[in-house]
Coordinates of C-alpha atoms in Angstrom, one line a residue:
Chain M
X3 CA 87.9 101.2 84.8
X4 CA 88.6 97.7 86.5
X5 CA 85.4 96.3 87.2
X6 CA 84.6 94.2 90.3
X7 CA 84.4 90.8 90.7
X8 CA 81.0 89.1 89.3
X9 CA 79.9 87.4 92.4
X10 CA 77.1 87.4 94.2
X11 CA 76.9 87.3 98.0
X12 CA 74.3 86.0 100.5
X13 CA 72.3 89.0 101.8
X14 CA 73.9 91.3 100.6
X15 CA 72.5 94.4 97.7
X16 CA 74.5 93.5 94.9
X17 CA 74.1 96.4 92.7
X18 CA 75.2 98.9 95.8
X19 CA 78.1 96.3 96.8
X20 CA 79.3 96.3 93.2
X21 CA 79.0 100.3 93.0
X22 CA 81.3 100.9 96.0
X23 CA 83.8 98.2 95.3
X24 CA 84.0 100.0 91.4
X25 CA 84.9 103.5 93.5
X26 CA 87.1 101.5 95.8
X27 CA 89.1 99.6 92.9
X28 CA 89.2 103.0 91.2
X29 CA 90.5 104.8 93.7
X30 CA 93.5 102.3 93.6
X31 CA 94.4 105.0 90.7
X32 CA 95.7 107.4 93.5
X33 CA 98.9 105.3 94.3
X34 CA 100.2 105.8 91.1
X35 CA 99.4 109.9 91.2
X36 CA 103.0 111.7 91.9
X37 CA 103.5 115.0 93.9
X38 CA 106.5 117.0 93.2
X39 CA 108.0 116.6 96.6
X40 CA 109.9 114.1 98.0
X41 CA 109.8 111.6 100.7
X42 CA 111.8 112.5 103.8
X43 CA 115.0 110.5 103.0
X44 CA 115.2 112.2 99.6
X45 CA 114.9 109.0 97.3
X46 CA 112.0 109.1 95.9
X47 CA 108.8 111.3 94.4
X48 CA 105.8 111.1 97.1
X49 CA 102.6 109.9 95.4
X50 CA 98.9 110.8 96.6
X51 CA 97.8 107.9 98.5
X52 CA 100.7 107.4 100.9
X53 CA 100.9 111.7 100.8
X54 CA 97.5 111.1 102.4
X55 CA 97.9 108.7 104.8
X56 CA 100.3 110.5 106.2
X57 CA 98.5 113.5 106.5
X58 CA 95.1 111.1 108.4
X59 CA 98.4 111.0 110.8
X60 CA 99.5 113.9 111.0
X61 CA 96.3 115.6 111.7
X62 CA 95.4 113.1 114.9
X63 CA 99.7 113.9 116.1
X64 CA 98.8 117.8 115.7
X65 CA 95.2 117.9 116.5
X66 CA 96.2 119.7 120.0
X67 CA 97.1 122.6 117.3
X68 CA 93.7 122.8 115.8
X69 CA 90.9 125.4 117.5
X70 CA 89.4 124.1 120.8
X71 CA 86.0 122.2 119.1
X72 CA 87.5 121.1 115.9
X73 CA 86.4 117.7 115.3
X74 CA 89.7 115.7 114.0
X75 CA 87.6 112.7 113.2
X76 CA 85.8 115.6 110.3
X77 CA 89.5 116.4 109.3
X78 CA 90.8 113.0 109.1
X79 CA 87.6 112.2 106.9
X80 CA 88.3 115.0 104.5
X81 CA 92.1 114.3 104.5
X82 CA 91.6 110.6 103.5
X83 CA 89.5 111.7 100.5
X84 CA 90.9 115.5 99.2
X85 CA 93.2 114.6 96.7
X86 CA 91.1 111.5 95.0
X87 CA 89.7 113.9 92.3
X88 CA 93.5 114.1 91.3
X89 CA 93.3 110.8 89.8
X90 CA 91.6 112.6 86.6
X91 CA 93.1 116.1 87.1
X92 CA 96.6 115.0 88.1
X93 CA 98.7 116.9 91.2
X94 CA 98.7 120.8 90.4
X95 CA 102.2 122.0 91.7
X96 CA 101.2 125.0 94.2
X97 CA 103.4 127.6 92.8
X98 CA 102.3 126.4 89.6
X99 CA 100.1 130.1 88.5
X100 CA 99.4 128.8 85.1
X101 CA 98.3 125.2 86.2
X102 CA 96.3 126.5 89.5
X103 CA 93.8 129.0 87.1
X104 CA 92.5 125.3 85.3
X105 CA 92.9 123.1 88.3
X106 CA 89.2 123.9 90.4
X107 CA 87.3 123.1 86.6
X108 CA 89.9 120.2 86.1
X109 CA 88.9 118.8 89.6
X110 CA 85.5 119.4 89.3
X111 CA 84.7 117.5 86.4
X112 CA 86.7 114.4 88.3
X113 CA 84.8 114.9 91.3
X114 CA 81.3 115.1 89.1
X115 CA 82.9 111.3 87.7
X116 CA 84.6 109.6 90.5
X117 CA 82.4 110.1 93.5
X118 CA 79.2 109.3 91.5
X119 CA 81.0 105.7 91.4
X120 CA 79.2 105.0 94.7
X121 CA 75.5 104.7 95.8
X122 CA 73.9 108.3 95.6
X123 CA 74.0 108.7 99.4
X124 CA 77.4 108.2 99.7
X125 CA 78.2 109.8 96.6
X126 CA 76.3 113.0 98.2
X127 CA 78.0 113.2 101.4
X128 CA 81.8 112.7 99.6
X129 CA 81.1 114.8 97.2
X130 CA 80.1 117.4 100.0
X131 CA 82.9 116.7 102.6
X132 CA 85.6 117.4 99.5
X133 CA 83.5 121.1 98.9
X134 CA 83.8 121.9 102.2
X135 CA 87.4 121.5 102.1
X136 CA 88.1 123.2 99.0
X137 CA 85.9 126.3 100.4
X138 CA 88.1 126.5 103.7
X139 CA 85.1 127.9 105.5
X140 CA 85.1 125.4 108.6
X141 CA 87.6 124.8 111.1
X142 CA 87.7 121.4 110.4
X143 CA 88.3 122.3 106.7
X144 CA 90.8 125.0 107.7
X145 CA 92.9 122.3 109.8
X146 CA 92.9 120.0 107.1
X147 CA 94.3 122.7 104.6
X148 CA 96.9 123.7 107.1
X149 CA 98.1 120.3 107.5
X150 CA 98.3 120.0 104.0
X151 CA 100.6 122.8 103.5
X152 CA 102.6 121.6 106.2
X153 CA 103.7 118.3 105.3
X154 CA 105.4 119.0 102.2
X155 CA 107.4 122.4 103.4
X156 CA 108.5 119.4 106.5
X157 CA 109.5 117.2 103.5
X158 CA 111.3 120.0 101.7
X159 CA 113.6 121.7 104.7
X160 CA 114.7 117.8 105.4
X161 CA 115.7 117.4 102.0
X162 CA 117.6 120.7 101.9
X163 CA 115.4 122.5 99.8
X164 CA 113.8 119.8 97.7
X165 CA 111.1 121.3 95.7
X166 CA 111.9 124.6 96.5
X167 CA 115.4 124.9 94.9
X168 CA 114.6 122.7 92.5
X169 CA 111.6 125.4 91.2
X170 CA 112.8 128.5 91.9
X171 CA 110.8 129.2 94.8
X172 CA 111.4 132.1 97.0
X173 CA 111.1 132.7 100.4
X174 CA 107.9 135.8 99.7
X175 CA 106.2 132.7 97.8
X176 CA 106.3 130.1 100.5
X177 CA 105.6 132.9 103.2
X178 CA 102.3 133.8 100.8
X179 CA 101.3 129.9 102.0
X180 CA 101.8 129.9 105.3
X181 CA 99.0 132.4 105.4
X182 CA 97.2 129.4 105.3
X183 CA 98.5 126.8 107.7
X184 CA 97.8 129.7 110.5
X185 CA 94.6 130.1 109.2
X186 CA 93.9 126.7 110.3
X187 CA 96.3 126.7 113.4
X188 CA 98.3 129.8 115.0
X189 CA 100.9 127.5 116.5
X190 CA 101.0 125.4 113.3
X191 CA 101.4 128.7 111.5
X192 CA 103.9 130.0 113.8
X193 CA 106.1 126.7 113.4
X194 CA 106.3 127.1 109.6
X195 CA 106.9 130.7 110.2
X196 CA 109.9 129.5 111.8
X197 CA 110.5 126.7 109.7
X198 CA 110.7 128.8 106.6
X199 CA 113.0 131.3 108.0
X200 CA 115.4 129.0 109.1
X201 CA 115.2 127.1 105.4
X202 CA 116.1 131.1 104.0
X203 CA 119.4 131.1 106.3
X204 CA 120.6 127.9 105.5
X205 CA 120.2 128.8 101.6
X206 CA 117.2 126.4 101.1
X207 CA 114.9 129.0 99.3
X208 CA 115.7 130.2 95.7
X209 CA 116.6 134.0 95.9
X210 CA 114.6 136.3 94.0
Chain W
X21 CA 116.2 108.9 112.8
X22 CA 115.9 112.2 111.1
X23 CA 116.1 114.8 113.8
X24 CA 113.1 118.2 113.7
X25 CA 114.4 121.5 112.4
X26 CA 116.0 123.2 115.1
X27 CA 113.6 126.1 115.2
X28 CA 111.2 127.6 118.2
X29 CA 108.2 128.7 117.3
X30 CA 105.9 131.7 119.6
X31 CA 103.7 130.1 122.2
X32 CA 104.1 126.2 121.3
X33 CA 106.1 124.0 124.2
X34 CA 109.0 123.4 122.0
X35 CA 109.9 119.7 123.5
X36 CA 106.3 118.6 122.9
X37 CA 106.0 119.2 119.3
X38 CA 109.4 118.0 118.4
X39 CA 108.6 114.7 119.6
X40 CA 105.4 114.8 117.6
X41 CA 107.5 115.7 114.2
X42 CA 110.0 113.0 115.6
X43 CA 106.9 110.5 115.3
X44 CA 106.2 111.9 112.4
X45 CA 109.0 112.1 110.4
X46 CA 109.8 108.6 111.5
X47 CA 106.4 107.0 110.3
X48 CA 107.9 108.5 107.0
X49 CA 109.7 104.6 106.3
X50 CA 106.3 103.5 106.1
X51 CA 106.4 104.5 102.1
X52 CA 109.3 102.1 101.8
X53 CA 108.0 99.3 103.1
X54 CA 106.8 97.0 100.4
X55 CA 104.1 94.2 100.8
X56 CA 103.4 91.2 98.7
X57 CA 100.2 92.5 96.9
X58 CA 100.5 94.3 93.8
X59 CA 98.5 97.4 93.1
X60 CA 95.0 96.4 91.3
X61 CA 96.6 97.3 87.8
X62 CA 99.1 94.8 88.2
X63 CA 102.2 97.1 87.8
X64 CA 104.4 96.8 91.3
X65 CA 103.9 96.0 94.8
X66 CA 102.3 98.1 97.1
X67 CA 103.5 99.9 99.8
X68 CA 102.2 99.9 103.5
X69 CA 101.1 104.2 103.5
X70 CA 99.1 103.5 100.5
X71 CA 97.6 100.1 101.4
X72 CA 96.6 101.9 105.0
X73 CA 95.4 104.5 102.9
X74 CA 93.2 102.6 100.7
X75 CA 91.7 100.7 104.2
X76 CA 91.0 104.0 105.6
X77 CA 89.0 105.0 102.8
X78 CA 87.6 101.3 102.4
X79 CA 86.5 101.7 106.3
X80 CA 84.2 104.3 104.8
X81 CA 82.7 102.8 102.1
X82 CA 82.2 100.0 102.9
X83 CA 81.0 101.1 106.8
X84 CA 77.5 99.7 106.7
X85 CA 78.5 96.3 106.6
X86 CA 80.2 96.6 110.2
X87 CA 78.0 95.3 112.8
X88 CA 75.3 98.0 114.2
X89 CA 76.7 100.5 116.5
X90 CA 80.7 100.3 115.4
X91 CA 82.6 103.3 115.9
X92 CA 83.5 103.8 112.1
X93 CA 86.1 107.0 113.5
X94 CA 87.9 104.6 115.5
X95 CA 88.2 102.1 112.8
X96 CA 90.0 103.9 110.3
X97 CA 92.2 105.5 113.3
X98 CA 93.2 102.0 114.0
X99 CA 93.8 101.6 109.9
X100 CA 95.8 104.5 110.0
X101 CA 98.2 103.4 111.9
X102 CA 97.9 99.5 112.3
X103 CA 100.9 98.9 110.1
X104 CA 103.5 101.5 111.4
X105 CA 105.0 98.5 113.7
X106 CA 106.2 97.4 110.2
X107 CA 109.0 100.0 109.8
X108 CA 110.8 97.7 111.8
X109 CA 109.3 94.3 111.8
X110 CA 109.1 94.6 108.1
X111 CA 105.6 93.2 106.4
X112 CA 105.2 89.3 107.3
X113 CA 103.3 87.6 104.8
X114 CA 100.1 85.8 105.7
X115 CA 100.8 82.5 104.6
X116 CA 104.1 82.4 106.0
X117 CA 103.5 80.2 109.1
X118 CA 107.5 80.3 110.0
X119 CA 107.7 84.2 109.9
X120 CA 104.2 84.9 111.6
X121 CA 105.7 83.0 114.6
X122 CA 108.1 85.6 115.4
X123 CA 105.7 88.6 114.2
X124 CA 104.4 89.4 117.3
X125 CA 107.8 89.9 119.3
X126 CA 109.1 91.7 116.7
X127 CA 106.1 93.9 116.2
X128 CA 106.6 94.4 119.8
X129 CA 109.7 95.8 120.1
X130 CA 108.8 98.3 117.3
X131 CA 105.9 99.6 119.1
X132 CA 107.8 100.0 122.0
X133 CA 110.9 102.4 119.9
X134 CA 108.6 104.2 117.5
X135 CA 105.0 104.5 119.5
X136 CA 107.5 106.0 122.6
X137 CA 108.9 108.7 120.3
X138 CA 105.5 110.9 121.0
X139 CA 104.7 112.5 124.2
X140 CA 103.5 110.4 126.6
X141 CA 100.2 110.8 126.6
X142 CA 100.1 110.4 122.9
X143 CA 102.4 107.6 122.8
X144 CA 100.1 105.7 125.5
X145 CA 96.9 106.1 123.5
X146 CA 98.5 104.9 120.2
X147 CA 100.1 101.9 121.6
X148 CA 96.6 101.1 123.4
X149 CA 94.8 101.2 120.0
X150 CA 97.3 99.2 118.4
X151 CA 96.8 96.5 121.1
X152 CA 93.1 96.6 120.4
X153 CA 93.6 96.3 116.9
X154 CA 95.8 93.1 117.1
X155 CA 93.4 91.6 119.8
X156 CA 90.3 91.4 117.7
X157 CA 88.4 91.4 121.0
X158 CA 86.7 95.0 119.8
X159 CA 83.9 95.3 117.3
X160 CA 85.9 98.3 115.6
X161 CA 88.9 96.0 115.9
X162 CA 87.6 93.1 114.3
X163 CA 85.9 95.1 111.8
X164 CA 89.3 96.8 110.7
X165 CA 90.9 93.4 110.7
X166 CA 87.9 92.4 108.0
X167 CA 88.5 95.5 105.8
X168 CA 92.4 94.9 106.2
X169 CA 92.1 91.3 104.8
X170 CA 89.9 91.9 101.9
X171 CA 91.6 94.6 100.7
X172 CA 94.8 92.4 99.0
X173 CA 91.8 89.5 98.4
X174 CA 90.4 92.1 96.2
X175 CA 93.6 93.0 94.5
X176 CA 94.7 89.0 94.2
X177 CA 91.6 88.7 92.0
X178 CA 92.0 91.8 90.0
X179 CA 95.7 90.6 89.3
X180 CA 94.6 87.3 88.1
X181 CA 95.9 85.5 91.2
X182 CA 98.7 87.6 91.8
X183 CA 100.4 86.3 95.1
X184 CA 98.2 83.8 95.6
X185 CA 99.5 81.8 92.2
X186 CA 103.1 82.8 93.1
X187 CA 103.3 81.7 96.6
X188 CA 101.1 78.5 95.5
X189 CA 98.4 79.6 98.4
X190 CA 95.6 76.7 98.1
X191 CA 92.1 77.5 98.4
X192 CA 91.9 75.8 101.7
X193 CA 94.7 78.5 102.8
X194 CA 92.5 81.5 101.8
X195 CA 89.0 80.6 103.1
X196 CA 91.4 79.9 106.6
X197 CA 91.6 83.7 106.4
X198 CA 88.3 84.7 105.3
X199 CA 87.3 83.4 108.8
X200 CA 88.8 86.4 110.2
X201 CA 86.3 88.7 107.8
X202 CA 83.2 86.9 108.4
X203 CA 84.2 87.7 112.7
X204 CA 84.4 91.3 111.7
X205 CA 81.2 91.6 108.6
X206 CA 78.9 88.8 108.2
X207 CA 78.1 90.3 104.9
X208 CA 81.6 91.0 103.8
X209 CA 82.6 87.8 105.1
X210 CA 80.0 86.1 102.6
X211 CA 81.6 88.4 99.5
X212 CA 85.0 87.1 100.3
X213 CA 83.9 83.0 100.2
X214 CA 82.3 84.2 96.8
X215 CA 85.0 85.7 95.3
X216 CA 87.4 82.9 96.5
X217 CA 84.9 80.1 94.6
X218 CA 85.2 82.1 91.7
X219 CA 88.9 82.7 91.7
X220 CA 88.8 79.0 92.5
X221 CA 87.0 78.5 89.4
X222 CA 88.9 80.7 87.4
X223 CA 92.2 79.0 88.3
X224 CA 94.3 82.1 90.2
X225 CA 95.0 79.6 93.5
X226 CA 97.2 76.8 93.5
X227 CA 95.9 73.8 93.6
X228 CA 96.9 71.5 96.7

């Protein structure tokens, strides 16, 4: 744990200052947490924090897609902050069966450590705005998901298959999580629908 | 430019959304885009997706330190994509007087080719919040502006200097710069001029 500077600033609470810059020099962490997909030109792995900022994009460029009342700023928020608990638990690989069953206790014991970094009350509402997304009960949770999903099957038909040769994965499995990008958006959903099929034709998907 | 998938999907106006993948598949670049900074563990140089990342989140935490009444949603939408003019223009450093000269034109011309790659409408309100951003005229501008130039303060300090010592950037230099956090946060404004006296102190500036 880096801690911050000892300095003390005019006017300023020094014990809440110092909690949230720990959480924000923690959270550093993230840009060094690597997904399995690539970036769009194929060169390199993606890691979490830019995998996240592009997704705080993403959902303002789709939000048109997201049920009328969704509030995007809601989405954005959980978006910037849904993978942070990754820092401790590491990425889980989504066709990963074996990794998945351990991943919600892995992540909740990271969550229990890495949002109580800042003052209570911002610990509180993190803490609860990462729940809410994990439950996929709202529609601003259910947007966020979808997006989620989206990105990397975008990153994997422009690099030919990417993750998905590369582990076997069929078309029935990446199908299975589509489910859930039109639970959050029918258009959304219908793209990747379309998406995925085109990735089958063009020999993109593992056979099986 | 990497082009969409060539795929239609049921009840989504085709030419609409691939522009918006266009966009987004273009803001891709902004992973490969290094900046001077190193990450707060010391071991590379950051990239401009994480770093907006990081401000984004840093918005957040560190929101109650923006003047009374800023739009906090419209700051880290500003964060978000404040740097994407820099898949072009490239990252200018801030103590470079010579390259800052010609920032702005070239920033310019990259907002006009990558902003104009969404639909209109989009591409209109993205350009606009850019223009805020760089004009500092705006509360939320000014206060993204603050968070934007802590952030690599706060990683110069945790690297022992890092740029600072290796471009030989004077104290004189720095404070220059903390001006522009005090416009947006008195009270992060009066953290930075702390943690610049100590870094003084603790020899991580030149000396000039």
């Amino acid at each position: 744990m880096t801690e911050p500077a000892p300095v003390f600033a005019n006017g300023v609470d020094h014990e809440r200052l110092t909690s949230q810059l720990r959480f924000y020099l923690e959270t550093d962490k993230l840009k060094r947490i690597l997904r399995r997909n690539m970036l769009v030109d194929g060169s390199r792995r993606e890691n979490d924090a830019e995998h996240s900022w592009h997704l705080a994009l993403a959902a303002r460029v789709f939000a048109e897609y997201a049920p009328e009342g969704t509030d995007i700023d809601r989405v954005v928020e959980m978006l910037v902050l849904h993978d942070i608990v990754e820092i401790d638990a590491g990425d889980t690989f989504v066709y990963d069966a074996q990794e998945s069953v351990s991943q919600l206790e892995r992540e909740r014991a990271a969550a229990d450590r890495i949002f109580a970094l800042l003052p209570e009350d911002q610990a509180k509402r993190t803490r609860a705005l990462w729940e809410e997304f994990e439950a996929r009960e709202t529609p601003e949770a259910r947007f966020a998901k979808a997006i989620d999903r989206l990105a990397p099957m975008l990153a994997n038909w422009h690099t030919e298959g990417g993750t998905w040769v590369r582990h076997g994965v069929t078309r029935a499995q990446v199908l299975e999580k589509v489910r859930i990008i039109a639970e959050g958006s029918e258009a959304l959903g219908s793209y990747a629908v379309a998406l995925i099929e085109d990735a089958d034709r063009r020999g993109y998907l593992a056979t099986g």
